[in-house]
PDB file of N, CA and C in Angstrom:
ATOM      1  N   UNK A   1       6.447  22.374   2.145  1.00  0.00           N
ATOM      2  CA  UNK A   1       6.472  21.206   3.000  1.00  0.00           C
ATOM      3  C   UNK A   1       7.324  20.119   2.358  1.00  0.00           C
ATOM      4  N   UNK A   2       8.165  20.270   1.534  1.00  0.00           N
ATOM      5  CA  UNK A   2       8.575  19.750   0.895  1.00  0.00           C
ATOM      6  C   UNK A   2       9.399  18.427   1.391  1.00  0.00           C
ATOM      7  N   UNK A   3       8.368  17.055   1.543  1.00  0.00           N
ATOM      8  CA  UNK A   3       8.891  16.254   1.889  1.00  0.00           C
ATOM      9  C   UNK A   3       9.006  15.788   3.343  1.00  0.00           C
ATOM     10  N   UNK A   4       8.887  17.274   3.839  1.00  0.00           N
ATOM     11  CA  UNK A   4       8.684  17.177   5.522  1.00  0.00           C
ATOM     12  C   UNK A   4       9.460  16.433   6.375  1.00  0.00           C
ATOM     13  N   UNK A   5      10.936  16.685   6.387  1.00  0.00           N
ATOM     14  CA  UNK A   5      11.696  15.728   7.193  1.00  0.00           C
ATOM     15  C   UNK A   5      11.561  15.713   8.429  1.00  0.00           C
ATOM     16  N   UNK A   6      10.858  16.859   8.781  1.00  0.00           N
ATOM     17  CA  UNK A   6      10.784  17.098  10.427  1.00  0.00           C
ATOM     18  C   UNK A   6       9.688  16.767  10.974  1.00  0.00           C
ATOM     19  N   UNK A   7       8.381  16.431  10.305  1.00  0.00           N
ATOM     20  CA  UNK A   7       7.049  16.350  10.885  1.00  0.00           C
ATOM     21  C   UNK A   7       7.196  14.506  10.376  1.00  0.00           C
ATOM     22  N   UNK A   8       6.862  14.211  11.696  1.00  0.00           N
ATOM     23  CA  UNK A   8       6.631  12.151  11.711  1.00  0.00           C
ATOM     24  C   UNK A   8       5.443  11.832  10.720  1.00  0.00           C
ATOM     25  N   UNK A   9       5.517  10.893  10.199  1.00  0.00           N
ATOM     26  CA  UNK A   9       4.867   9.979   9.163  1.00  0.00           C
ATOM     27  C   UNK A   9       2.821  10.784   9.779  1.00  0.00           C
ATOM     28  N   UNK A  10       2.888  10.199  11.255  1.00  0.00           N
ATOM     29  CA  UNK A  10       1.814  10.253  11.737  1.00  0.00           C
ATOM     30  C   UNK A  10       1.166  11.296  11.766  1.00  0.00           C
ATOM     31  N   UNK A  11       1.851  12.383  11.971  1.00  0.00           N
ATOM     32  CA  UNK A  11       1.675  14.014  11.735  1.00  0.00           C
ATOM     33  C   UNK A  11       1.181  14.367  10.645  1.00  0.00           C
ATOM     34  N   UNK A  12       2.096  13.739   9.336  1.00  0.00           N
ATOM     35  CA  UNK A  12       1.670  14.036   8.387  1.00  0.00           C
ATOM     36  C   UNK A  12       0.195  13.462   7.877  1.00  0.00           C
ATOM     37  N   UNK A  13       0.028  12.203   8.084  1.00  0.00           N
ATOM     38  CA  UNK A  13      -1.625  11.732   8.056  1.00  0.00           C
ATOM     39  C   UNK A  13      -1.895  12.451   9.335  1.00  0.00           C
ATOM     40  N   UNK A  14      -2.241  12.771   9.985  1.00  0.00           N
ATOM     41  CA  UNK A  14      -3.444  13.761  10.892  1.00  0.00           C
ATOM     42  C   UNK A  14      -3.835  15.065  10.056  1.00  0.00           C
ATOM     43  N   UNK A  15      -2.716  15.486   9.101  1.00  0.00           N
ATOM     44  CA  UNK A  15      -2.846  16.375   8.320  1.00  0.00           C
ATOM     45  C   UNK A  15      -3.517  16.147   6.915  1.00  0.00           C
ATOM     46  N   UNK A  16      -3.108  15.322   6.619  1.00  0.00           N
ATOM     47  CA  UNK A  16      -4.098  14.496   5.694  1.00  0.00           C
ATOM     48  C   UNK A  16      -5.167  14.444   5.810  1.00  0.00           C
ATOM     49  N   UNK A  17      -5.350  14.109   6.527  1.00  0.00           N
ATOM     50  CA  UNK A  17      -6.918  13.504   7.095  1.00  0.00           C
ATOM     51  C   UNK A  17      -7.916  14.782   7.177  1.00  0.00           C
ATOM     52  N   UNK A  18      -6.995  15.893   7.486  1.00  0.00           N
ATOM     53  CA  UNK A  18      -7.711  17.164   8.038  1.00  0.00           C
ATOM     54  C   UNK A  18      -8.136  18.056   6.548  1.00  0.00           C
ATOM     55  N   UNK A  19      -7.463  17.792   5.466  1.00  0.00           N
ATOM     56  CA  UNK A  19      -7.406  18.160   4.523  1.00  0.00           C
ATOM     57  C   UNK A  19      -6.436  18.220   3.854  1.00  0.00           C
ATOM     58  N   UNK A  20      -5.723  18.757   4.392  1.00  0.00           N
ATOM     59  CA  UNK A  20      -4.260  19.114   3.749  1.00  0.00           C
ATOM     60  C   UNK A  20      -3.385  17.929   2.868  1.00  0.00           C
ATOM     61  N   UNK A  21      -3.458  18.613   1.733  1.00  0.00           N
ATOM     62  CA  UNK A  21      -3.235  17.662   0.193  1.00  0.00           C
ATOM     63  C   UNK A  21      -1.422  18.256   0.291  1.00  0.00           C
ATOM     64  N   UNK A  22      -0.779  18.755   0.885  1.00  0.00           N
ATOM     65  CA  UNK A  22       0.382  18.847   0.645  1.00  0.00           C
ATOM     66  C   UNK A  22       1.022  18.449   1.639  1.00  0.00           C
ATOM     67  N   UNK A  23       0.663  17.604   2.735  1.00  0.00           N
ATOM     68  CA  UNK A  23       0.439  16.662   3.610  1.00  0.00           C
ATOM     69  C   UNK A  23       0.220  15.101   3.294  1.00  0.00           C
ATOM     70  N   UNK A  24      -0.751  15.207   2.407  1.00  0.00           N
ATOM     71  CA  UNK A  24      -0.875  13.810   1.816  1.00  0.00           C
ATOM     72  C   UNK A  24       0.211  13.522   0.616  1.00  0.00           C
ATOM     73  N   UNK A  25       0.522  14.720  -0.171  1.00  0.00           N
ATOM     74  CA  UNK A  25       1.810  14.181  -0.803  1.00  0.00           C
ATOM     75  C   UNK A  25       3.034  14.309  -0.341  1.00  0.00           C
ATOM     76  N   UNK A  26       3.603  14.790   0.693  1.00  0.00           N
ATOM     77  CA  UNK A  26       4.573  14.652   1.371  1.00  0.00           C
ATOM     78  C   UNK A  26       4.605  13.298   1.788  1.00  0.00           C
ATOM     79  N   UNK A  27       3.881  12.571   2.474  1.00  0.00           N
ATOM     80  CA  UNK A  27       3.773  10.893   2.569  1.00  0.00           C
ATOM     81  C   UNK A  27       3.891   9.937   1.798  1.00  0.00           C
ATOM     82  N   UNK A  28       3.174  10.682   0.673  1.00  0.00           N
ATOM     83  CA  UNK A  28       3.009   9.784  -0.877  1.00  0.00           C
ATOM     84  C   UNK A  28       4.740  10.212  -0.951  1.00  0.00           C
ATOM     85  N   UNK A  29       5.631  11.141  -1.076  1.00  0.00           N
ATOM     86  CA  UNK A  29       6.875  11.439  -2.257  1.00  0.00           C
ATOM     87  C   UNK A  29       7.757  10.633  -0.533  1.00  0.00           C
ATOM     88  N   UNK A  30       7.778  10.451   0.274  1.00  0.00           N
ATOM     89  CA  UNK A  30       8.206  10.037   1.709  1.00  0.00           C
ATOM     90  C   UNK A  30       7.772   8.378   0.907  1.00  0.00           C
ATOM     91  N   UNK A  31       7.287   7.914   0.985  1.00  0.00           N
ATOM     92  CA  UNK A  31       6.948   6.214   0.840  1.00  0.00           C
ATOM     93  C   UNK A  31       6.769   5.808  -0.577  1.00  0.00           C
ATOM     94  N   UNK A  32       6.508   6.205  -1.827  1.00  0.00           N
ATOM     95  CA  UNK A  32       6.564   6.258  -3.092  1.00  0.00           C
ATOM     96  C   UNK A  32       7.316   5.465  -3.264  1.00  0.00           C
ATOM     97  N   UNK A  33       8.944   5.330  -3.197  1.00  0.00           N
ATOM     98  CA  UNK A  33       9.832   4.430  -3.856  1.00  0.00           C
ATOM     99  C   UNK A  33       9.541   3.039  -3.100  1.00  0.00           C
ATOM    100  N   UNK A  34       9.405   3.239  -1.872  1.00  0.00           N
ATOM    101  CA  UNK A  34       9.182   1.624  -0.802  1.00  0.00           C
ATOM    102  C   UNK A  34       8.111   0.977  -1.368  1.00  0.00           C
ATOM    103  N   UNK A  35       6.890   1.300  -1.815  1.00  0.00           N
ATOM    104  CA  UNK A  35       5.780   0.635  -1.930  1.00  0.00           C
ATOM    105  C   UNK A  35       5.883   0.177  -3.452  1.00  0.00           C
ATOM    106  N   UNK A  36       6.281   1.356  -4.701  1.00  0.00           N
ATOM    107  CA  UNK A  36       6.685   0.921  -6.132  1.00  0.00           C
ATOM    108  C   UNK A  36       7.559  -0.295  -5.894  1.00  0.00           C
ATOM    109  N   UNK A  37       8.742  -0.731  -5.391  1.00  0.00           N
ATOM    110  CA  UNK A  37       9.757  -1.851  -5.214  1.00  0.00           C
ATOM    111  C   UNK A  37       8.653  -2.401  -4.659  1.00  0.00           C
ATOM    112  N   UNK A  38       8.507  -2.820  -3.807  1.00  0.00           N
ATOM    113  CA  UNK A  38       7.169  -3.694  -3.400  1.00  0.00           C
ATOM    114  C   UNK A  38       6.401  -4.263  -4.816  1.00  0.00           C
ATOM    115  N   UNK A  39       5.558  -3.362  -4.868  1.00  0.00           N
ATOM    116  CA  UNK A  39       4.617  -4.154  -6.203  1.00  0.00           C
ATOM    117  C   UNK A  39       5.304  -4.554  -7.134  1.00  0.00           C
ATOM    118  N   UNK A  40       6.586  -3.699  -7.391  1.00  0.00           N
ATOM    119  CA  UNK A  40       6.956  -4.355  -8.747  1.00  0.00           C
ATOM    120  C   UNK A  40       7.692  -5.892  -8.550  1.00  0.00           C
ATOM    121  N   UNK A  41       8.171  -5.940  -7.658  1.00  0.00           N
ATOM    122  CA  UNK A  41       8.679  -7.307  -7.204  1.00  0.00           C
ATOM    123  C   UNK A  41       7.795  -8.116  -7.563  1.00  0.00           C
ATOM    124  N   UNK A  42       6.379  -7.782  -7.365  1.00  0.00           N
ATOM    125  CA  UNK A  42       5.487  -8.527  -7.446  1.00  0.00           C
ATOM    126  C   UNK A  42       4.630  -9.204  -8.483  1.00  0.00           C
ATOM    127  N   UNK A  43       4.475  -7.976  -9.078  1.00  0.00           N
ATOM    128  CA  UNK A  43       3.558  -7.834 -10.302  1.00  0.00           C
ATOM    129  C   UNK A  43       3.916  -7.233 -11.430  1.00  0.00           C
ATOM    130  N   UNK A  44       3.359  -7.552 -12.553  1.00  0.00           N
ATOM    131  CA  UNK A  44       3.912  -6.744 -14.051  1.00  0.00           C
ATOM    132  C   UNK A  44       3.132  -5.306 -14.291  1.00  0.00           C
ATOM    133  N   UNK A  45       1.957  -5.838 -13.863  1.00  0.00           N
ATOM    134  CA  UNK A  45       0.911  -4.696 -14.346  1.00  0.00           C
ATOM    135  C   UNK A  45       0.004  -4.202 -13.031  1.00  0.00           C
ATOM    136  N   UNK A  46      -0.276  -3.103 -12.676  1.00  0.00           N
ATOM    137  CA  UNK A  46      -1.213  -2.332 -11.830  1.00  0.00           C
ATOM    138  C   UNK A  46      -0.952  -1.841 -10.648  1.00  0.00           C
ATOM    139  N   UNK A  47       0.597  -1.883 -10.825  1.00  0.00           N
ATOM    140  CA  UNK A  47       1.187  -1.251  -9.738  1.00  0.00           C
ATOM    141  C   UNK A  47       0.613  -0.030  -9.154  1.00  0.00           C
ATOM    142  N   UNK A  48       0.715   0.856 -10.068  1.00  0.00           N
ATOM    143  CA  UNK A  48       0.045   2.469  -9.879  1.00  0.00           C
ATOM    144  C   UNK A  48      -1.142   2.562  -8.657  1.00  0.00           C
ATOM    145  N   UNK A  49      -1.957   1.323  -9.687  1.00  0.00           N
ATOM    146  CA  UNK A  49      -3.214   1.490  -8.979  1.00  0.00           C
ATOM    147  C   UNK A  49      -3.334   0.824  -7.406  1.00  0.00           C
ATOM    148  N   UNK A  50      -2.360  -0.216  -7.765  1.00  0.00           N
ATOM    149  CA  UNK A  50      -1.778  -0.830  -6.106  1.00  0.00           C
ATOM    150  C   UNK A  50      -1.781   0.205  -5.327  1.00  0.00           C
ATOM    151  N   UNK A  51      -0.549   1.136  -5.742  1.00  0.00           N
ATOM    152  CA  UNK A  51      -0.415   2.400  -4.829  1.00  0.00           C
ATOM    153  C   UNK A  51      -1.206   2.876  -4.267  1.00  0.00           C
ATOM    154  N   UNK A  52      -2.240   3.436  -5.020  1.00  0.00           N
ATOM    155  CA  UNK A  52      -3.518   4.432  -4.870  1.00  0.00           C
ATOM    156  C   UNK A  52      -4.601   3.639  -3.503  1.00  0.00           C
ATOM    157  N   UNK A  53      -4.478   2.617  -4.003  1.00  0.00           N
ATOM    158  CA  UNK A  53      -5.573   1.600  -3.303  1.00  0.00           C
ATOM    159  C   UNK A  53      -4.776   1.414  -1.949  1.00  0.00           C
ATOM    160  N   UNK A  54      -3.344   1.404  -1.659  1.00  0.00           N
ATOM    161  CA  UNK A  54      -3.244   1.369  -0.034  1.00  0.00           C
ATOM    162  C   UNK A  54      -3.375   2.496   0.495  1.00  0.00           C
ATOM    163  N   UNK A  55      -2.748   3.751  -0.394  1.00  0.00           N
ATOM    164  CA  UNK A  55      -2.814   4.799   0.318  1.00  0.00           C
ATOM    165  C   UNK A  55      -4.133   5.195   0.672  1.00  0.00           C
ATOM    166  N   UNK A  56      -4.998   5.542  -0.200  1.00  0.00           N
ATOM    167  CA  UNK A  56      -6.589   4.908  -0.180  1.00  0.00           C
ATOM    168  C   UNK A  56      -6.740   4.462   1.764  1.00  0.00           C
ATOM    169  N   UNK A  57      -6.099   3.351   1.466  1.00  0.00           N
ATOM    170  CA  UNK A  57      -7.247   2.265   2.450  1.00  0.00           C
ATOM    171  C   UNK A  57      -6.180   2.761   3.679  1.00  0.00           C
ATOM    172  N   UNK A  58      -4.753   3.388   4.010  1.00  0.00           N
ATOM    173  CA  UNK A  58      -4.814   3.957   4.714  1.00  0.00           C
ATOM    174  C   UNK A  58      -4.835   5.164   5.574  1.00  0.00           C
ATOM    175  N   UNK A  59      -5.540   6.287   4.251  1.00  0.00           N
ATOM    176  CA  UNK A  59      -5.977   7.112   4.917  1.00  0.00           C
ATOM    177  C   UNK A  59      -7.291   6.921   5.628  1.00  0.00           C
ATOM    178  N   UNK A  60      -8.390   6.096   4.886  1.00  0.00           N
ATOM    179  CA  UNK A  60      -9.609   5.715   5.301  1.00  0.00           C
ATOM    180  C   UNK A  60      -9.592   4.785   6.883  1.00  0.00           C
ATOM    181  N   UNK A  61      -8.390   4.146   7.114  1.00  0.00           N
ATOM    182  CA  UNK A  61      -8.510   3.295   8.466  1.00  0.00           C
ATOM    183  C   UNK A  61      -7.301   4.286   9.113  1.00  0.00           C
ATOM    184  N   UNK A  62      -7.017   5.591   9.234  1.00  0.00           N
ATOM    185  CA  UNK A  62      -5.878   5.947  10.004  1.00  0.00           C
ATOM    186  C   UNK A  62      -5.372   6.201  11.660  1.00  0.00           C
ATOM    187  N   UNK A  63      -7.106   5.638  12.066  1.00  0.00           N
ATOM    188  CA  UNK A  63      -7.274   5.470  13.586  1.00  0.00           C
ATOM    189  C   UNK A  63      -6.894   4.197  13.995  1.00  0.00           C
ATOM    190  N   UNK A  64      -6.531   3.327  13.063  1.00  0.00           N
ATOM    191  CA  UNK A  64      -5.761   1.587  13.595  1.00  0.00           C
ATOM    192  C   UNK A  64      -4.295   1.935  13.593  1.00  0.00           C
ATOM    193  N   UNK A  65      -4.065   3.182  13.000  1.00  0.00           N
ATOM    194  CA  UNK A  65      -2.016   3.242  13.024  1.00  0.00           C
ATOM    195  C   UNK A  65      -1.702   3.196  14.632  1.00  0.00           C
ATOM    196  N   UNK A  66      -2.893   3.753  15.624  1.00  0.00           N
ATOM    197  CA  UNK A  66      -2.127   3.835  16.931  1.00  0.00           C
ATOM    198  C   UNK A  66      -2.559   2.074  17.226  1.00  0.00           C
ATOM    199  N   UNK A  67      -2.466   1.308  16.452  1.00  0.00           N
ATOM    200  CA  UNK A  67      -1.999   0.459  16.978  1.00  0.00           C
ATOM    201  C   UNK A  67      -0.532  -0.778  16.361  1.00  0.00           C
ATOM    202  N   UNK A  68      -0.147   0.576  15.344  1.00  0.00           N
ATOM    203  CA  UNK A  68       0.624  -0.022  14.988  1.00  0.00           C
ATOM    204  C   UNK A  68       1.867   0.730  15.399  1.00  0.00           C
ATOM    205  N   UNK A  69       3.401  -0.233  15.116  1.00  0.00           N
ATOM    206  CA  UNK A  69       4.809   0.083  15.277  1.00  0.00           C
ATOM    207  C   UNK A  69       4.969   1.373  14.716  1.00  0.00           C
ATOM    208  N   UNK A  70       4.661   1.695  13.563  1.00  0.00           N
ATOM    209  CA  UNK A  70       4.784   2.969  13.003  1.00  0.00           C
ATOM    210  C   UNK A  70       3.948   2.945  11.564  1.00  0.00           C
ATOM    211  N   UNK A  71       3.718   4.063  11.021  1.00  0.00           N
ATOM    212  CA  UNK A  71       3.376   4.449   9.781  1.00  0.00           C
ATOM    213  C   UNK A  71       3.830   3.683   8.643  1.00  0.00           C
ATOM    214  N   UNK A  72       4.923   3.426   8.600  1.00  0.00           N
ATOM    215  CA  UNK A  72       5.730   2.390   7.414  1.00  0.00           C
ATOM    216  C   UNK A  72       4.833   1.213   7.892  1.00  0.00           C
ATOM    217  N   UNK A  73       4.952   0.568   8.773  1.00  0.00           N
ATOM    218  CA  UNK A  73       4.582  -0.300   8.642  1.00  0.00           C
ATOM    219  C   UNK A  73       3.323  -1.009   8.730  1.00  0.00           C
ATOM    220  N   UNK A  74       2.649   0.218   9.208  1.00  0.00           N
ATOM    221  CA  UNK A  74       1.318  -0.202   8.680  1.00  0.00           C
ATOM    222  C   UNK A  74       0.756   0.167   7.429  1.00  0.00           C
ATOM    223  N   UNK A  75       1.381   0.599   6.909  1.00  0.00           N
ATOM    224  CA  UNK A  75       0.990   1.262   5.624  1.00  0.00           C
ATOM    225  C   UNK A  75       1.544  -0.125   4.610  1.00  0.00           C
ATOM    226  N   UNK A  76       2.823  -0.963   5.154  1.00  0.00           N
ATOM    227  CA  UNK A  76       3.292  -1.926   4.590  1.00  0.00           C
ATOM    228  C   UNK A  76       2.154  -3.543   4.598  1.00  0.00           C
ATOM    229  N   UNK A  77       1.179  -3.487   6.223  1.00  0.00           N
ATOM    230  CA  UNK A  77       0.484  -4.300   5.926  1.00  0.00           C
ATOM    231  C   UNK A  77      -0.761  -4.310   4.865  1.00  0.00           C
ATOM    232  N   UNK A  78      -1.358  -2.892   4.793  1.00  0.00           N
ATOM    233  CA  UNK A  78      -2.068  -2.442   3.908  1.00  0.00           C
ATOM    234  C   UNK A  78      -1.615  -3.084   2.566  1.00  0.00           C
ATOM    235  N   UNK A  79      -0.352  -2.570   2.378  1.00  0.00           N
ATOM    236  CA  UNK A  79       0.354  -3.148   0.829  1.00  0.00           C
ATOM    237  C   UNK A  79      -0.233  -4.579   0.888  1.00  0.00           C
ATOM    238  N   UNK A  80       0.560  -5.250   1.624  1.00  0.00           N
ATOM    239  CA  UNK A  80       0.377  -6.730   1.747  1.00  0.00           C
ATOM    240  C   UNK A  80      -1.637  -7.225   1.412  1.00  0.00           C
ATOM    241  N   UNK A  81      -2.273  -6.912   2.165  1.00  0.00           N
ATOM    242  CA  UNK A  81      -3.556  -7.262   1.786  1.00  0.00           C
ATOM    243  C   UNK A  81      -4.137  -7.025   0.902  1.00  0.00           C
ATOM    244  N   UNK A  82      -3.728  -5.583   0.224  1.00  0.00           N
ATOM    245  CA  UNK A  82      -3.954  -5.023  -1.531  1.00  0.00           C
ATOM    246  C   UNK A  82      -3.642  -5.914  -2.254  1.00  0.00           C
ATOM    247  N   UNK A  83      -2.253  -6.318  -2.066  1.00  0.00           N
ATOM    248  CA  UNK A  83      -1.273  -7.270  -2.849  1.00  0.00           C
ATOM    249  C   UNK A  83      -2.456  -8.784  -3.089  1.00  0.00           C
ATOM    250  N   UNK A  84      -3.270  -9.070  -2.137  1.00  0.00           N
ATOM    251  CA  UNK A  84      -3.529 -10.422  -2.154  1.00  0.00           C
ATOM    252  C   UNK A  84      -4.785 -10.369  -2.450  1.00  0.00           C
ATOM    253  N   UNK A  85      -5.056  -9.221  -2.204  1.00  0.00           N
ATOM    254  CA  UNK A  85      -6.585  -8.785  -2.800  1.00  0.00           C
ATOM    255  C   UNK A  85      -6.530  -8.820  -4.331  1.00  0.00           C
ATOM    256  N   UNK A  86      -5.520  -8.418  -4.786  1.00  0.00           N
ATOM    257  CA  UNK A  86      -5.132  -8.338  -6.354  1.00  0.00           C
ATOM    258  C   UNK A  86      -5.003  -9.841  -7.067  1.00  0.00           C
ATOM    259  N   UNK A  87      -4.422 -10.418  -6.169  1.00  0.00           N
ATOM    260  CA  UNK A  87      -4.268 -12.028  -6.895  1.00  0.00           C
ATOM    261  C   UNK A  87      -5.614 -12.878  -6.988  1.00  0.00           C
ATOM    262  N   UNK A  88      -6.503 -12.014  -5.536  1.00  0.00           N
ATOM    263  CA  UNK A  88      -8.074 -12.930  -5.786  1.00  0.00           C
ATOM    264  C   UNK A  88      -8.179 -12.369  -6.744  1.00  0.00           C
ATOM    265  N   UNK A  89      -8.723 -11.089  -7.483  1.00  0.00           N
ATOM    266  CA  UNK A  89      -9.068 -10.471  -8.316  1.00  0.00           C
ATOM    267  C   UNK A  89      -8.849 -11.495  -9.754  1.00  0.00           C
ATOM    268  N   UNK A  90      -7.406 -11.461  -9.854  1.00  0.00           N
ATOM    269  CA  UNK A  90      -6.961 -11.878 -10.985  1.00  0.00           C
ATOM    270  C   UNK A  90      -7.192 -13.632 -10.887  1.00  0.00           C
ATOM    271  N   UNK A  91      -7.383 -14.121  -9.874  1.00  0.00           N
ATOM    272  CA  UNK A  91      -7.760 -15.832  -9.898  1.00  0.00           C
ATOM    273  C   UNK A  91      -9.238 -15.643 -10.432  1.00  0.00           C
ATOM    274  N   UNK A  92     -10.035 -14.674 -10.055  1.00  0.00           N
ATOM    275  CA  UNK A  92     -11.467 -15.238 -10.872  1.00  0.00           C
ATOM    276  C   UNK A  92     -11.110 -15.082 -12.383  1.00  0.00           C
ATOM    277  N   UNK A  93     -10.270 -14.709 -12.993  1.00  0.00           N
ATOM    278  CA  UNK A  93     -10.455 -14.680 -14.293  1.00  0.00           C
ATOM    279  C   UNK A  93      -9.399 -15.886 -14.306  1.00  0.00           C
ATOM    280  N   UNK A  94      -9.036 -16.594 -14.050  1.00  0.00           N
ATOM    281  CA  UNK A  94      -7.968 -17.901 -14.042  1.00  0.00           C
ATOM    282  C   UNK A  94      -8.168 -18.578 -12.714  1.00  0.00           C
ATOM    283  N   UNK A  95      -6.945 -19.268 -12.243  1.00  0.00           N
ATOM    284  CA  UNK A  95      -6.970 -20.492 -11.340  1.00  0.00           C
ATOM    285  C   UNK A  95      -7.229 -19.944 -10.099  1.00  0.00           C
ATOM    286  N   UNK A  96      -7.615 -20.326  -9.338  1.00  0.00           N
ATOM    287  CA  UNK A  96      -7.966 -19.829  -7.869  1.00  0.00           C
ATOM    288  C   UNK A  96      -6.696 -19.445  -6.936  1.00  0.00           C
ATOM    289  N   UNK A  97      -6.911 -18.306  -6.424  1.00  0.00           N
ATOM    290  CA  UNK A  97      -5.715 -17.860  -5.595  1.00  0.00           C
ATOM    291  C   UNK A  97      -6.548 -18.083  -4.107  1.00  0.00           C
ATOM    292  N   UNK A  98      -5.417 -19.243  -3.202  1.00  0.00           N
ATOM    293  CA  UNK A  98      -5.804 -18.979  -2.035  1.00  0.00           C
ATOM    294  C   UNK A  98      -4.429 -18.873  -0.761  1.00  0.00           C
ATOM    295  N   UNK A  99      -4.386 -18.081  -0.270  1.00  0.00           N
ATOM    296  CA  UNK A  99      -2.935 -17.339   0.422  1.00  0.00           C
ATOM    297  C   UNK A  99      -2.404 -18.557   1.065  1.00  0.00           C
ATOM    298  N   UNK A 100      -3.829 -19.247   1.571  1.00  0.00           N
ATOM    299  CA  UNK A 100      -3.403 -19.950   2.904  1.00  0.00           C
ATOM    300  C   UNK A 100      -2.644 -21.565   2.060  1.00  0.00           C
ATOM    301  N   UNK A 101      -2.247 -21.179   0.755  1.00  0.00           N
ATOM    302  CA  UNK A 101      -2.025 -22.790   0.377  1.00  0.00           C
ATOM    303  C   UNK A 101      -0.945 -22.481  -0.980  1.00  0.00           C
ATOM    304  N   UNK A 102      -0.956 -21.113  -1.651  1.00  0.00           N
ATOM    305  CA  UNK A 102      -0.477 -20.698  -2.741  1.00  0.00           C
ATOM    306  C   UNK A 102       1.088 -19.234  -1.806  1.00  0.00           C
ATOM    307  N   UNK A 103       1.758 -19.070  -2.676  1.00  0.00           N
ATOM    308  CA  UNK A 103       2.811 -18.203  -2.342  1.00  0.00           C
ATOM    309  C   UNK A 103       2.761 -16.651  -3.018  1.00  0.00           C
ATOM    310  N   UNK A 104       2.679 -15.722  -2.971  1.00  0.00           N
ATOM    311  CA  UNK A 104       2.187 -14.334  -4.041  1.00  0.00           C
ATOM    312  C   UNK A 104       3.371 -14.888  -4.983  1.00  0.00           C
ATOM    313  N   UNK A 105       4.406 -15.105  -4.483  1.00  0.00           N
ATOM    314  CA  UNK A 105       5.379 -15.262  -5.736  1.00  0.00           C
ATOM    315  C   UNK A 105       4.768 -16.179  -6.931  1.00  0.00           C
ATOM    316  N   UNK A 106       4.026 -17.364  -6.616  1.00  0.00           N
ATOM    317  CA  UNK A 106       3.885 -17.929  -7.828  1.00  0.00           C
ATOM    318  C   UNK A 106       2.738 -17.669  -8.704  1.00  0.00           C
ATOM    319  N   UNK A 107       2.270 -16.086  -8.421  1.00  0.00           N
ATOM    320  CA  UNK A 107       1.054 -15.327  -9.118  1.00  0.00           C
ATOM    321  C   UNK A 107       2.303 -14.116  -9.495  1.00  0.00           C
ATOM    322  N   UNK A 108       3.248 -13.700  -9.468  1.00  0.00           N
ATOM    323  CA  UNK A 108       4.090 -12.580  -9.762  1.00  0.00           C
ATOM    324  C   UNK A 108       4.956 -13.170 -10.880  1.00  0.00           C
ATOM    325  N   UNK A 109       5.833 -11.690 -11.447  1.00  0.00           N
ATOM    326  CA  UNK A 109       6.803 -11.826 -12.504  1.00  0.00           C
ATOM    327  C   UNK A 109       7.641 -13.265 -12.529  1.00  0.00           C
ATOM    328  N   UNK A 110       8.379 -13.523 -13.102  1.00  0.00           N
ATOM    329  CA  UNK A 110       8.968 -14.570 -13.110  1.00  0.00           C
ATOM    330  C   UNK A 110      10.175 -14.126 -13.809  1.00  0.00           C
ATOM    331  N   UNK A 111      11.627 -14.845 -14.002  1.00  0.00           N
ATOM    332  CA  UNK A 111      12.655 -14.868 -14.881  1.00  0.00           C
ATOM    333  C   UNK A 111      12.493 -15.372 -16.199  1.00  0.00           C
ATOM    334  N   UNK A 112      11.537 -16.612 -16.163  1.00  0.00           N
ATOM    335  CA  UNK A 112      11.292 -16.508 -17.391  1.00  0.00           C
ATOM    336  C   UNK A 112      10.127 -15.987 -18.123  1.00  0.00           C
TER     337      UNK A 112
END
């Protein structure tokens, strides 16, 4: 299945879902580089586990994709709420992260 260019994102989670682990990494090696650039933009450390935790959360909700544009991109909002879930995380051990007033950038890497 290598990669599965012919079976849609969605196909491949129905297959997922059903069991099929060479299904679920065809999606994972299919979206892998999009979501790594993502976190790392973001963050220094826990990317990996970033990963794990959307793919995670969207195989577990994969009956809301029919209401989304496509697979990327719901799999991209997933990222996004992991992402901010991660900065609460890391504000209880420091300053308070709150989305509606703070930017993810000024909880991420920096130049200097």
């Amino acid at each position: 299945m290598s990669n599965s260019p012919d079976v849609p994102d969605e196909g491949l989670l129905a297959r997922w879902r059903e069991g099929d682990e060479r299904a679920g990494n065809a999606l994972l090696e299919r979206h892998f580089d999009s979501l790594c650039r993502f976190f790392r933009s973001k963050v220094d450390v826990g990317v990996d586990d970033l990963i794990q935790r959307t793919l995670l959360r969207a195989l577990e909700n994969a009956e809301r994709l029919k209401q989304a544009a496509s697979f990327k991109s719901y799999l991209f909002v997933i990222a996004r709420n992991e992402l901010v879930d991660h900065f609460k995380r890391e504000a209880r051990n420091r300053d308070a992260f709150d989305p509606r007033v703070s930017s993810v950038i000024d909880f991420g890497p920096s130049p200097s």
